[in-house]
């Protein structure tokens, strides 16, 4: 159940709207379900509507007029609260809505329980799924009602009501969500033929710019060169950058000033100081060393993403929050790198996960330097044409989404859990579309049966508990082709299978052959170990095995070993 609370100056205008059945089509049967004393006149059940409505307004405004004569009436004396049930909820009776209304005005301070001087109020029901509470803020003792934080107190009471009445439990926020567009902004976007209001479009543009840059100077420069965006930089007297404001050219009316939004008005984490802190925590981009191949940024980003679920199981919440924020930046960057058919899905995934990147936990961004650096490197290199790099990253991203939902759920971050689950749906759809083509190409390169049989033997040795499931997986042909190609570059397929299984547990994988395929592709991209390196690894493993088999000193022998006594100190 959702509450919307506002203030106004016109009691008669609000009552006129609540009982109107001509202009407002959803007002089918307006009538009172409760009031301050249970005896308020009800225009919806009166033969003389106009006279009864006038009488109701006079009763509600009685104390306001008395306080006004004393100069004590608030300017915005009307308190308006609408309460709407979810579309999946049952229709509540008038008596149930009346009980809910009484509880809301009591908890918000409008009419505290057992307070004879509480404000005057009425609850109007004009549709099956919601009611409106109209009240005047002057109490019986002519003081103004103390209703500070009324939205939060009402929301807490509604959470209790949902459980008691068996209604849909709305995901509650922690006041870290981005500001929603107003109704006027939404209507303006519709008039202009835009899918989203200017505030939401600018938020996406700014987040993408943050994901694509490595410094505040580059961030400002990229924003300034973005089509359709106006940028204004705010400076301190010293000349240092204090902040920035953005506006949409589409949101500018001829002859009028643009509608500007500061970064913090777009989202709490888009203020200039917070953007600067994130960019300063960006790790160095992968670079090639003399005589060695340049690291593949897609592989590095995927490896960094695969480590996030492990980080989320630790005890450092600030580090976990940093990894979620960095993962959100990676999702913001993906539409710039993806083929056109799946960009919409990736934009929706990034837009949904944006809510999961913030909570009351303060992020320590330096913990996620590796992923940020790899994402920036991805943006500066041509995207792989076969789509394997993107599919590989999306496979890891789905695991991150599952782990992120669990992390937020354990901390009762309801809105973040819902946002992550929504993002997962888009990530899974994008992955299915992306992985199909590279897997089909790999499957066409299935090796001869003799090689396939050998790979099956290696599978049964490396992952005996999952071997049959892997063999039956439709991606098995792609896996055998990947193993064959790895062998052609000097790798040992059995060793690769063991390494891949050690890096990623398969007990929760729906498609274990896919998991192994992507991991082995990354492992085989590294240079094959030399004979000297393999010999050193064998000697190290043998020493470790011998140390493990060496018998320890028995307890009775240890007791017989003389222990050096500390020198005695003569007391004076």
Coordinates of C-alpha atoms in Angstrom, one line a residue:
X1 CA 0.0 0.0 0.0
X2 CA 1.4 3.4 -1.1
X3 CA 0.8 6.8 0.6
X4 CA 1.1 10.1 -1.1
X5 CA 1.0 13.2 1.1
X6 CA 0.8 16.9 0.1
X7 CA -0.2 20.2 1.5
X8 CA -2.5 22.9 0.1
X9 CA -4.4 26.1 0.7
X10 CA -7.9 25.4 -0.5
X11 CA -10.1 23.0 1.5
X12 CA -13.1 23.6 -0.8
X13 CA -11.1 22.8 -3.9
X14 CA -9.9 19.5 -2.5
X15 CA -13.4 18.4 -1.4
X16 CA -14.8 19.5 -4.8
X17 CA -12.2 17.2 -6.5
X18 CA -12.8 14.2 -4.2
X19 CA -16.5 14.2 -4.8
X20 CA -16.4 15.1 -8.5
X21 CA -17.8 12.4 -10.8
X22 CA -17.8 14.3 -14.2
X23 CA -14.2 15.3 -14.9
X24 CA -12.6 12.4 -12.9
X25 CA -13.9 9.2 -14.6
X26 CA -12.5 6.9 -11.9
X27 CA -14.7 8.6 -9.2
X28 CA -17.6 6.2 -9.5
X29 CA -19.2 6.3 -6.0
X30 CA -17.6 9.0 -3.8
X31 CA -18.6 8.8 -0.1
X32 CA -17.2 9.1 3.3
X33 CA -15.9 6.0 5.1
X34 CA -14.7 7.8 8.3
X35 CA -14.3 11.2 9.8
X36 CA -12.9 12.9 12.9
X37 CA -16.1 12.3 15.0
X38 CA -18.0 9.8 12.8
X39 CA -20.8 12.4 12.2
X40 CA -19.4 14.6 9.4
X41 CA -21.9 15.5 6.7
X42 CA -21.4 13.2 3.6
X43 CA -22.1 15.0 0.2
X44 CA -22.0 11.6 -1.5
X45 CA -25.0 10.3 0.4
X46 CA -27.0 13.5 0.5
X47 CA -30.0 14.6 -1.7
X48 CA -28.6 18.2 -1.6
X49 CA -25.1 17.7 -2.8
X50 CA -24.1 21.4 -3.0
X51 CA -25.4 22.3 0.4
X52 CA -23.9 19.3 2.2
X53 CA -20.5 19.9 0.5
X54 CA -20.6 23.5 1.7
X55 CA -21.4 22.4 5.2
X56 CA -18.6 19.8 5.2
X57 CA -16.0 22.4 4.1
X58 CA -17.3 24.8 6.8
X59 CA -16.9 22.1 9.5
X60 CA -13.3 21.3 8.3
X61 CA -12.3 24.9 8.2
X62 CA -13.9 26.0 11.5
X63 CA -10.7 25.9 13.5
X64 CA -8.6 27.4 10.7
X65 CA -10.8 30.5 10.7
X66 CA -10.6 30.7 14.5
X67 CA -6.8 30.5 14.4
X68 CA -6.6 33.0 11.5
X69 CA -8.4 35.6 13.5
X70 CA -5.6 35.2 16.1
X71 CA -2.9 35.2 13.4
X72 CA -1.9 31.6 14.1
X73 CA -3.2 29.7 11.1
X74 CA -0.6 28.1 8.8
X75 CA -0.6 29.4 5.2
X76 CA -0.9 25.8 3.8
X77 CA -3.5 24.5 6.2
X78 CA -4.8 21.6 4.1
X79 CA -3.3 18.1 4.6
X80 CA -4.0 15.6 1.8
X81 CA -3.1 11.9 1.9
X82 CA -4.0 9.3 -0.7
X83 CA -3.7 5.6 0.2
X84 CA -3.8 3.1 -2.7
X85 CA -3.8 -0.7 -2.5
X86 CA -1.8 -2.8 -5.0
X87 CA -3.6 -4.1 -8.1
X88 CA -3.3 -7.6 -6.9
X89 CA -4.9 -6.9 -3.5
X90 CA -8.5 -7.8 -2.7
X91 CA -11.0 -5.0 -2.5
X92 CA -11.2 -3.8 1.1
X93 CA -14.5 -3.0 2.7
X94 CA -15.5 0.5 3.8
X95 CA -15.0 -0.6 7.4
X96 CA -11.5 -1.8 6.7
X97 CA -10.6 1.5 4.9
X98 CA -12.0 3.4 7.8
X99 CA -9.7 1.5 10.2
X100 CA -6.7 2.2 8.0
X101 CA -7.5 5.9 7.8
X102 CA -7.8 6.2 11.6
X103 CA -4.5 4.5 12.0
X104 CA -2.8 6.7 9.5
X105 CA -4.0 10.1 10.9
X106 CA -3.1 8.8 14.4
X107 CA 0.5 7.8 13.6
X108 CA 1.2 10.9 11.5
X109 CA 0.2 13.3 14.3
X110 CA -2.9 14.7 12.5
X111 CA -5.3 13.2 15.0
X112 CA -3.4 11.2 17.6
X113 CA -5.4 8.5 19.3
X114 CA -7.4 9.5 22.4
X115 CA -6.5 13.2 21.8
X116 CA -9.7 15.3 21.9
X117 CA -7.9 18.2 20.3
X118 CA -6.9 16.3 17.2
X119 CA -7.4 17.9 13.7
X120 CA -10.6 17.5 11.8
X121 CA -10.4 15.1 8.9
X122 CA -12.5 12.9 6.6
X123 CA -11.7 9.8 4.5
X124 CA -13.3 9.7 1.1
X125 CA -13.6 6.6 -1.0
X126 CA -14.4 7.2 -4.7
X127 CA -12.9 4.1 -6.2
X128 CA -12.5 0.5 -5.1
X129 CA -8.7 0.5 -4.6
X130 CA -8.0 3.7 -2.8
X131 CA -9.1 6.4 -0.4
X132 CA -8.2 10.1 0.2
X133 CA -7.8 11.7 3.6
X134 CA -8.5 15.4 3.7
X135 CA -7.7 17.2 6.9
X136 CA -7.0 20.8 8.2
X137 CA -3.9 21.2 10.2
X138 CA -5.3 23.3 13.1
X139 CA -6.0 21.4 16.3
X140 CA -8.8 22.1 18.8
X141 CA -6.4 24.1 21.0
X142 CA -5.7 26.2 17.8
X143 CA -2.1 25.0 17.6
X144 CA -0.7 23.7 14.3
X145 CA -0.5 19.9 14.1
X146 CA 2.9 18.3 14.6
X147 CA 3.2 16.1 11.6
X148 CA 6.9 16.1 10.8
X149 CA 8.2 13.1 8.8
X150 CA 4.5 12.2 8.2
X151 CA 5.4 10.2 5.0
X152 CA 7.9 8.0 6.9
X153 CA 5.6 7.4 9.9
X154 CA 2.7 6.7 7.5
X155 CA 4.8 4.3 5.5
X156 CA 5.9 2.4 8.6
X157 CA 2.2 2.0 9.7
X158 CA 1.2 0.9 6.2
X159 CA 3.9 -1.8 6.4
X160 CA 2.3 -3.2 9.5
X161 CA -1.2 -2.9 8.0
X162 CA -0.1 -4.9 4.9
X163 CA 1.0 -7.8 7.1
X164 CA -2.2 -7.7 9.3
X165 CA -4.6 -7.5 6.3
X166 CA -2.7 -10.0 4.2
X167 CA -2.0 -7.4 1.4
X168 CA 0.9 -7.1 -1.0
X169 CA 4.0 -6.0 0.9
X170 CA 5.4 -3.0 -1.0
X171 CA 9.3 -3.0 -1.1
X172 CA 10.3 -0.2 1.3
X173 CA 13.2 2.2 0.6
X174 CA 16.0 3.6 2.8
X175 CA 15.8 7.1 1.3
X176 CA 18.8 6.5 -1.0
X177 CA 16.7 6.2 -4.2
X178 CA 16.9 8.8 -7.0
X179 CA 14.2 11.4 -7.0
X180 CA 11.3 10.3 -9.1
X181 CA 10.0 12.6 -11.9
X182 CA 7.1 14.7 -11.0
X183 CA 3.7 14.3 -12.6
X184 CA 4.3 17.6 -14.5
X185 CA 7.6 16.2 -15.9
X186 CA 6.0 13.0 -17.0
X187 CA 3.2 14.8 -18.8
X188 CA 5.7 17.1 -20.5
X189 CA 7.6 14.1 -21.7
X190 CA 4.4 12.6 -23.2
X191 CA 3.6 15.9 -25.0
X192 CA 7.1 16.0 -26.4
X193 CA 6.9 12.3 -27.6
X194 CA 9.7 11.2 -25.2
X195 CA 9.7 7.7 -23.6
X196 CA 11.1 9.1 -20.4
X197 CA 11.1 12.5 -18.6
X198 CA 14.2 14.7 -19.0
X199 CA 15.4 13.9 -15.4
X200 CA 15.6 10.1 -16.1
X201 CA 17.2 10.6 -19.5
X202 CA 19.8 12.9 -18.1
X203 CA 20.5 10.5 -15.2
X204 CA 21.2 7.7 -17.7
X205 CA 23.5 10.0 -19.8
X206 CA 25.5 11.1 -16.7
X207 CA 25.9 7.5 -15.4
X208 CA 27.1 6.4 -18.8
X209 CA 29.6 9.2 -18.8
X210 CA 30.9 8.3 -15.4
X211 CA 31.4 4.7 -16.5
X212 CA 33.3 5.7 -19.6
X213 CA 35.7 8.2 -18.1
X214 CA 38.8 8.1 -15.9
X215 CA 39.0 11.6 -14.5
X216 CA 36.6 14.5 -13.7
X217 CA 38.1 16.6 -16.5
X218 CA 37.3 13.9 -19.0
X219 CA 33.8 13.5 -17.5
X220 CA 33.0 17.2 -17.9
X221 CA 34.5 17.2 -21.4
X222 CA 32.4 14.1 -22.5
X223 CA 29.2 15.5 -21.1
X224 CA 29.8 18.8 -22.9
X225 CA 30.2 17.0 -26.3
X226 CA 27.1 14.8 -25.8
X227 CA 24.3 15.7 -28.3
X228 CA 21.2 17.1 -26.8
X229 CA 22.7 17.9 -23.4
X230 CA 23.5 21.3 -22.0
X231 CA 26.3 21.5 -19.3
X232 CA 27.1 24.2 -16.8
X233 CA 30.1 23.9 -14.6
X234 CA 30.0 25.6 -11.2
X235 CA 33.3 26.9 -9.7
X236 CA 34.6 27.9 -6.3
X237 CA 36.1 31.4 -6.0
X238 CA 39.5 29.7 -6.1
X239 CA 38.7 28.4 -9.6
X240 CA 38.3 24.8 -8.6
X241 CA 35.3 22.9 -9.9
X242 CA 32.5 22.9 -7.3
X243 CA 29.9 21.0 -9.2
X244 CA 27.9 20.8 -12.5
X245 CA 24.4 21.1 -13.8
X246 CA 22.8 19.5 -16.9
X247 CA 19.8 20.3 -18.9
X248 CA 18.1 18.6 -21.9
X249 CA 17.8 20.7 -25.1
X250 CA 14.4 19.0 -25.6
X251 CA 13.3 20.3 -22.2
X252 CA 14.0 24.0 -23.2
X253 CA 11.0 26.1 -24.2
X254 CA 11.6 28.9 -26.7
X255 CA 12.3 32.2 -24.9
X256 CA 12.7 30.5 -21.5
X257 CA 15.6 29.3 -19.4
X258 CA 16.5 25.6 -19.6
X259 CA 15.5 23.4 -16.7
X260 CA 18.7 22.6 -14.9
X261 CA 19.4 19.6 -12.7
X262 CA 22.4 19.3 -10.4
X263 CA 24.1 15.9 -10.1
X264 CA 22.6 15.3 -6.7
X265 CA 19.1 16.1 -8.1
X266 CA 19.5 13.3 -10.6
X267 CA 20.7 10.7 -8.0
X268 CA 22.4 10.8 -4.6
X269 CA 25.6 9.3 -6.0
X270 CA 25.9 11.6 -9.0
X271 CA 27.0 14.7 -7.1
X272 CA 30.4 16.0 -8.3
X273 CA 32.3 15.1 -5.0
X274 CA 31.0 11.5 -5.2
X275 CA 31.8 11.1 -8.9
X276 CA 35.3 12.4 -8.2
X277 CA 35.7 9.9 -5.4
X278 CA 34.7 7.0 -7.7
X279 CA 36.9 8.2 -10.5
X280 CA 39.9 8.5 -8.2
X281 CA 39.4 4.9 -7.2
X282 CA 39.6 3.6 -10.8
X283 CA 42.4 1.1 -11.3
X284 CA 45.0 1.3 -14.0
X285 CA 44.0 -0.1 -17.4
X286 CA 45.5 -3.3 -18.5
X287 CA 48.7 -2.7 -20.5
X288 CA 50.9 -5.0 -22.5
X289 CA 54.4 -5.8 -21.5
X290 CA 57.4 -6.2 -23.9
X291 CA 57.3 -9.7 -25.3
X292 CA 53.9 -10.5 -24.0
X293 CA 50.4 -10.2 -25.4
X294 CA 48.1 -7.4 -24.3
X295 CA 45.7 -8.5 -21.6
X296 CA 42.2 -9.0 -22.9
X297 CA 40.0 -6.5 -21.0
X298 CA 36.9 -8.6 -21.5
X299 CA 38.6 -11.5 -19.8
X300 CA 39.9 -9.3 -17.0
X301 CA 36.5 -7.7 -16.4
X302 CA 34.8 -11.1 -16.4
X303 CA 37.3 -12.4 -13.9
X304 CA 36.8 -9.3 -11.7
X305 CA 33.0 -9.8 -11.8
X306 CA 33.3 -13.5 -11.0
X307 CA 35.0 -12.5 -7.7
X308 CA 32.2 -10.2 -6.6
X309 CA 29.9 -13.0 -5.2
X310 CA 32.8 -14.1 -3.0
X311 CA 33.4 -10.5 -1.8
X312 CA 29.7 -10.3 -1.0
X313 CA 29.9 -13.2 1.5
X314 CA 32.6 -11.4 3.5
X315 CA 32.2 -9.2 6.6
X316 CA 33.2 -5.9 5.0
X317 CA 30.0 -4.2 3.9
X318 CA 31.7 -1.1 2.7
X319 CA 33.8 -3.2 0.3
X320 CA 30.7 -5.1 -0.8
X321 CA 28.9 -1.9 -1.6
X322 CA 31.9 -0.7 -3.6
X323 CA 31.8 -3.8 -5.7
X324 CA 28.1 -3.4 -6.4
X325 CA 28.6 0.2 -7.4
X326 CA 31.4 -0.8 -9.8
X327 CA 29.3 -3.5 -11.2
X328 CA 26.6 -1.0 -11.8
X329 CA 29.1 1.1 -13.8
X330 CA 30.0 -1.9 -15.9
X331 CA 26.3 -2.4 -16.8
X332 CA 26.0 1.3 -17.7
X333 CA 28.9 0.8 -20.1
X334 CA 27.7 -2.4 -21.8
X335 CA 25.1 -0.7 -24.2
X336 CA 28.0 1.2 -25.7
X337 CA 29.8 -2.1 -26.5
X338 CA 26.9 -4.4 -27.4
X339 CA 25.3 -5.0 -30.8
X340 CA 22.1 -3.1 -31.6
X341 CA 19.6 -6.0 -31.1
X342 CA 20.4 -6.3 -27.3
X343 CA 21.1 -2.7 -26.4
X344 CA 17.6 -2.1 -25.2
X345 CA 17.8 -5.1 -22.8
X346 CA 21.1 -4.0 -21.5
X347 CA 19.8 -0.4 -20.9
X348 CA 16.9 -1.7 -19.0
X349 CA 19.2 -4.0 -16.9
X350 CA 21.5 -1.0 -16.1
X351 CA 18.5 1.2 -15.3
X352 CA 17.0 -1.3 -13.0
X353 CA 20.3 -2.2 -11.2
X354 CA 21.0 1.5 -10.6
X355 CA 18.7 1.3 -7.5
X356 CA 20.8 -1.6 -6.2
X357 CA 24.1 0.3 -6.3
X358 CA 23.1 2.5 -3.3
X359 CA 22.2 1.8 0.2
X360 CA 22.9 3.3 3.7
X361 CA 26.2 1.5 3.6
X362 CA 28.9 3.9 2.5
X363 CA 31.1 2.4 -0.3
X364 CA 34.9 2.3 -0.1
X365 CA 35.5 2.5 -3.8
X366 CA 39.2 1.5 -3.8
X367 CA 38.1 -2.1 -3.3
X368 CA 36.7 -2.3 -6.8
X369 CA 39.6 -0.8 -8.8
X370 CA 40.2 -3.8 -10.9
X371 CA 36.7 -4.0 -12.4
X372 CA 36.6 -0.3 -13.1
X373 CA 40.0 -0.3 -14.8
X374 CA 39.0 -3.3 -17.0
X375 CA 35.7 -1.6 -18.0
X376 CA 37.5 1.5 -19.1
X377 CA 39.9 -0.6 -21.1
X378 CA 37.0 -2.4 -22.8
X379 CA 35.6 0.9 -23.9
X380 CA 38.9 1.9 -25.6
X381 CA 39.2 -1.3 -27.7
X382 CA 37.1 -2.6 -30.5
X383 CA 34.4 -5.0 -29.3
X384 CA 34.9 -8.7 -30.3
X385 CA 32.9 -9.4 -33.4
X386 CA 32.0 -12.9 -32.4
X387 CA 30.2 -11.8 -29.2
X388 CA 32.0 -14.3 -27.1
X389 CA 33.5 -11.7 -24.8
X390 CA 30.1 -10.1 -24.1
X391 CA 28.5 -13.5 -23.5
X392 CA 31.2 -14.4 -21.2
X393 CA 30.8 -11.3 -19.1
X394 CA 27.0 -11.6 -19.1
X395 CA 27.3 -15.2 -17.8
X396 CA 29.3 -13.8 -14.8
X397 CA 26.9 -10.8 -14.5
X398 CA 24.0 -13.1 -13.8
X399 CA 25.9 -14.7 -10.9
X400 CA 26.6 -11.3 -9.6
X401 CA 23.0 -10.3 -9.8
X402 CA 21.9 -13.4 -7.8
X403 CA 24.6 -12.7 -5.1
X404 CA 23.6 -9.0 -5.0
X405 CA 19.9 -9.9 -4.4
X406 CA 20.9 -12.2 -1.6
X407 CA 23.3 -9.6 0.0
X408 CA 20.6 -6.9 -0.1
X409 CA 17.9 -9.3 1.2
X410 CA 20.0 -10.2 4.3
X411 CA 20.2 -6.5 5.1
X412 CA 16.5 -5.9 4.5
X413 CA 17.1 -3.5 1.5
X414 CA 13.7 -4.2 -0.1
X415 CA 13.8 -1.8 -3.0
X416 CA 17.3 -2.9 -3.9
X417 CA 16.2 -6.6 -3.9
X418 CA 13.3 -5.8 -6.2
X419 CA 15.6 -3.8 -8.5
X420 CA 18.2 -6.6 -8.7
X421 CA 15.6 -9.2 -9.5
X422 CA 14.3 -6.9 -12.3
X423 CA 17.8 -6.4 -13.7
X424 CA 18.4 -10.2 -13.7
X425 CA 15.4 -10.7 -16.0
X426 CA 17.0 -8.4 -18.6
X427 CA 20.5 -9.8 -18.1
X428 CA 19.3 -13.3 -18.7
X429 CA 17.4 -12.3 -21.8
X430 CA 20.5 -10.5 -23.2
X431 CA 22.7 -13.4 -22.4
X432 CA 20.4 -15.9 -24.2
X433 CA 20.5 -13.6 -27.3
X434 CA 24.2 -13.0 -27.1
X435 CA 25.5 -16.5 -26.4
X436 CA 23.6 -18.2 -29.2
X437 CA 25.8 -17.1 -32.1
X438 CA 29.3 -17.8 -30.7
X439 CA 28.1 -21.2 -29.3
X440 CA 26.8 -22.1 -32.7
X441 CA 30.1 -21.2 -34.4
X442 CA 32.0 -23.3 -31.8
X443 CA 29.7 -26.2 -32.1
X444 CA 30.4 -26.4 -35.9
X445 CA 34.1 -26.9 -35.0
X446 CA 33.4 -30.1 -32.9
X447 CA 36.5 -32.2 -33.0
X448 CA 36.6 -35.9 -34.2
X449 CA 35.0 -38.6 -32.1
X450 CA 38.3 -39.9 -30.8
X451 CA 39.1 -36.4 -29.3
X452 CA 35.6 -36.1 -27.9
X453 CA 35.9 -39.5 -26.1
X454 CA 39.2 -38.3 -24.7
X455 CA 37.6 -35.1 -23.4
X456 CA 34.8 -37.1 -21.8
X457 CA 37.4 -39.2 -19.9
X458 CA 39.0 -36.0 -18.7
X459 CA 35.6 -34.6 -17.7
X460 CA 34.8 -37.7 -15.6
X461 CA 38.2 -37.3 -13.8
X462 CA 38.0 -33.6 -13.3
X463 CA 34.3 -33.2 -12.4
X464 CA 32.9 -36.7 -11.7
X465 CA 29.7 -35.4 -10.1
X466 CA 28.7 -33.2 -13.1
X467 CA 30.2 -35.1 -16.0
X468 CA 26.9 -36.7 -17.2
X469 CA 25.0 -33.4 -17.0
X470 CA 27.8 -31.7 -19.0
X471 CA 27.7 -34.4 -21.7
X472 CA 24.0 -34.0 -22.1
X473 CA 24.1 -30.2 -22.2
X474 CA 23.4 -28.8 -25.7
X475 CA 26.6 -26.7 -25.3
X476 CA 28.8 -29.8 -25.0
X477 CA 29.9 -29.6 -28.6
X478 CA 31.1 -26.0 -28.0
X479 CA 33.0 -27.2 -25.0
X480 CA 34.8 -29.9 -26.9
X481 CA 35.7 -27.5 -29.6
X482 CA 37.1 -25.0 -27.0
X483 CA 39.2 -27.8 -25.5
X484 CA 40.5 -28.9 -28.9
X485 CA 41.5 -25.3 -29.8
X486 CA 43.2 -24.9 -26.4
X487 CA 45.2 -28.1 -27.1
X488 CA 46.2 -26.7 -30.5
X489 CA 47.9 -23.7 -28.8
X490 CA 49.9 -25.9 -26.4
X491 CA 47.5 -26.3 -23.4
X492 CA 46.7 -29.5 -21.6
X493 CA 42.9 -30.0 -21.8
X494 CA 42.7 -32.1 -18.6
X495 CA 44.6 -29.5 -16.6
X496 CA 42.4 -26.7 -18.0
X497 CA 39.3 -28.6 -16.9
X498 CA 40.7 -29.0 -13.4
X499 CA 41.5 -25.3 -13.3
X500 CA 38.1 -24.2 -14.5
X501 CA 36.3 -26.4 -12.0
X502 CA 38.4 -25.0 -9.2
X503 CA 37.6 -21.4 -10.2
X504 CA 33.8 -21.9 -10.4
X505 CA 31.7 -24.4 -8.5
X506 CA 29.2 -26.2 -10.7
X507 CA 26.7 -27.3 -8.1
X508 CA 24.5 -24.3 -8.8
X509 CA 25.0 -24.0 -12.5
X510 CA 22.0 -24.7 -14.8
X511 CA 24.3 -25.1 -17.8
X512 CA 27.6 -26.4 -16.5
X513 CA 29.0 -26.9 -20.1
X514 CA 28.5 -23.2 -20.8
X515 CA 30.3 -22.3 -17.6
X516 CA 33.3 -24.5 -18.4
X517 CA 33.3 -23.2 -22.0
X518 CA 33.7 -19.6 -21.0
X519 CA 36.2 -20.3 -18.3
X520 CA 38.4 -22.4 -20.6
X521 CA 38.3 -19.8 -23.3
X522 CA 39.8 -17.3 -20.8
X523 CA 42.3 -19.7 -19.4
X524 CA 43.5 -20.8 -22.9
X525 CA 43.9 -17.2 -23.9
X526 CA 47.0 -17.1 -21.7
X527 CA 50.3 -18.4 -23.0
X528 CA 50.6 -22.2 -22.5
X529 CA 53.0 -23.0 -19.6
X530 CA 56.6 -24.0 -20.7
X531 CA 58.1 -27.4 -19.9
X532 CA 60.3 -25.8 -17.2
X533 CA 57.2 -24.2 -15.6
X534 CA 55.3 -27.5 -15.6
X535 CA 58.3 -29.3 -14.0
X536 CA 58.5 -26.7 -11.3
X537 CA 54.8 -27.1 -10.6
X538 CA 55.2 -30.9 -10.4
X539 CA 58.1 -30.6 -7.9
X540 CA 56.1 -28.2 -5.8
X541 CA 53.1 -30.5 -5.8
X542 CA 55.3 -33.4 -4.9
X543 CA 56.8 -31.6 -1.9
X544 CA 53.4 -30.6 -0.7
X545 CA 52.2 -34.2 -0.9
X546 CA 55.3 -35.5 1.0
X547 CA 54.8 -32.9 3.7
X548 CA 51.2 -33.9 4.1
X549 CA 52.2 -37.6 4.4
X550 CA 55.1 -37.0 6.8
X551 CA 54.1 -38.4 10.3
X552 CA 53.9 -35.9 13.1
X553 CA 55.7 -36.2 16.4
X554 CA 53.7 -38.4 18.8
X555 CA 52.4 -36.8 21.9
X556 CA 54.4 -39.0 24.3
X557 CA 57.6 -38.2 22.4
X558 CA 56.8 -34.5 22.5
X559 CA 56.4 -34.6 26.3
X560 CA 59.9 -36.1 26.6
X561 CA 61.6 -33.3 24.7
X562 CA 63.3 -31.0 27.2
X563 CA 61.9 -27.5 27.2
X564 CA 64.2 -24.6 27.7
X565 CA 63.5 -22.9 31.1
X566 CA 63.5 -19.2 31.3
X567 CA 66.3 -17.7 33.3
X568 CA 65.5 -17.3 37.0
X569 CA 65.5 -13.9 38.4
X570 CA 66.8 -13.5 42.0
X571 CA 64.6 -11.4 44.1
X572 CA 66.3 -8.8 46.2

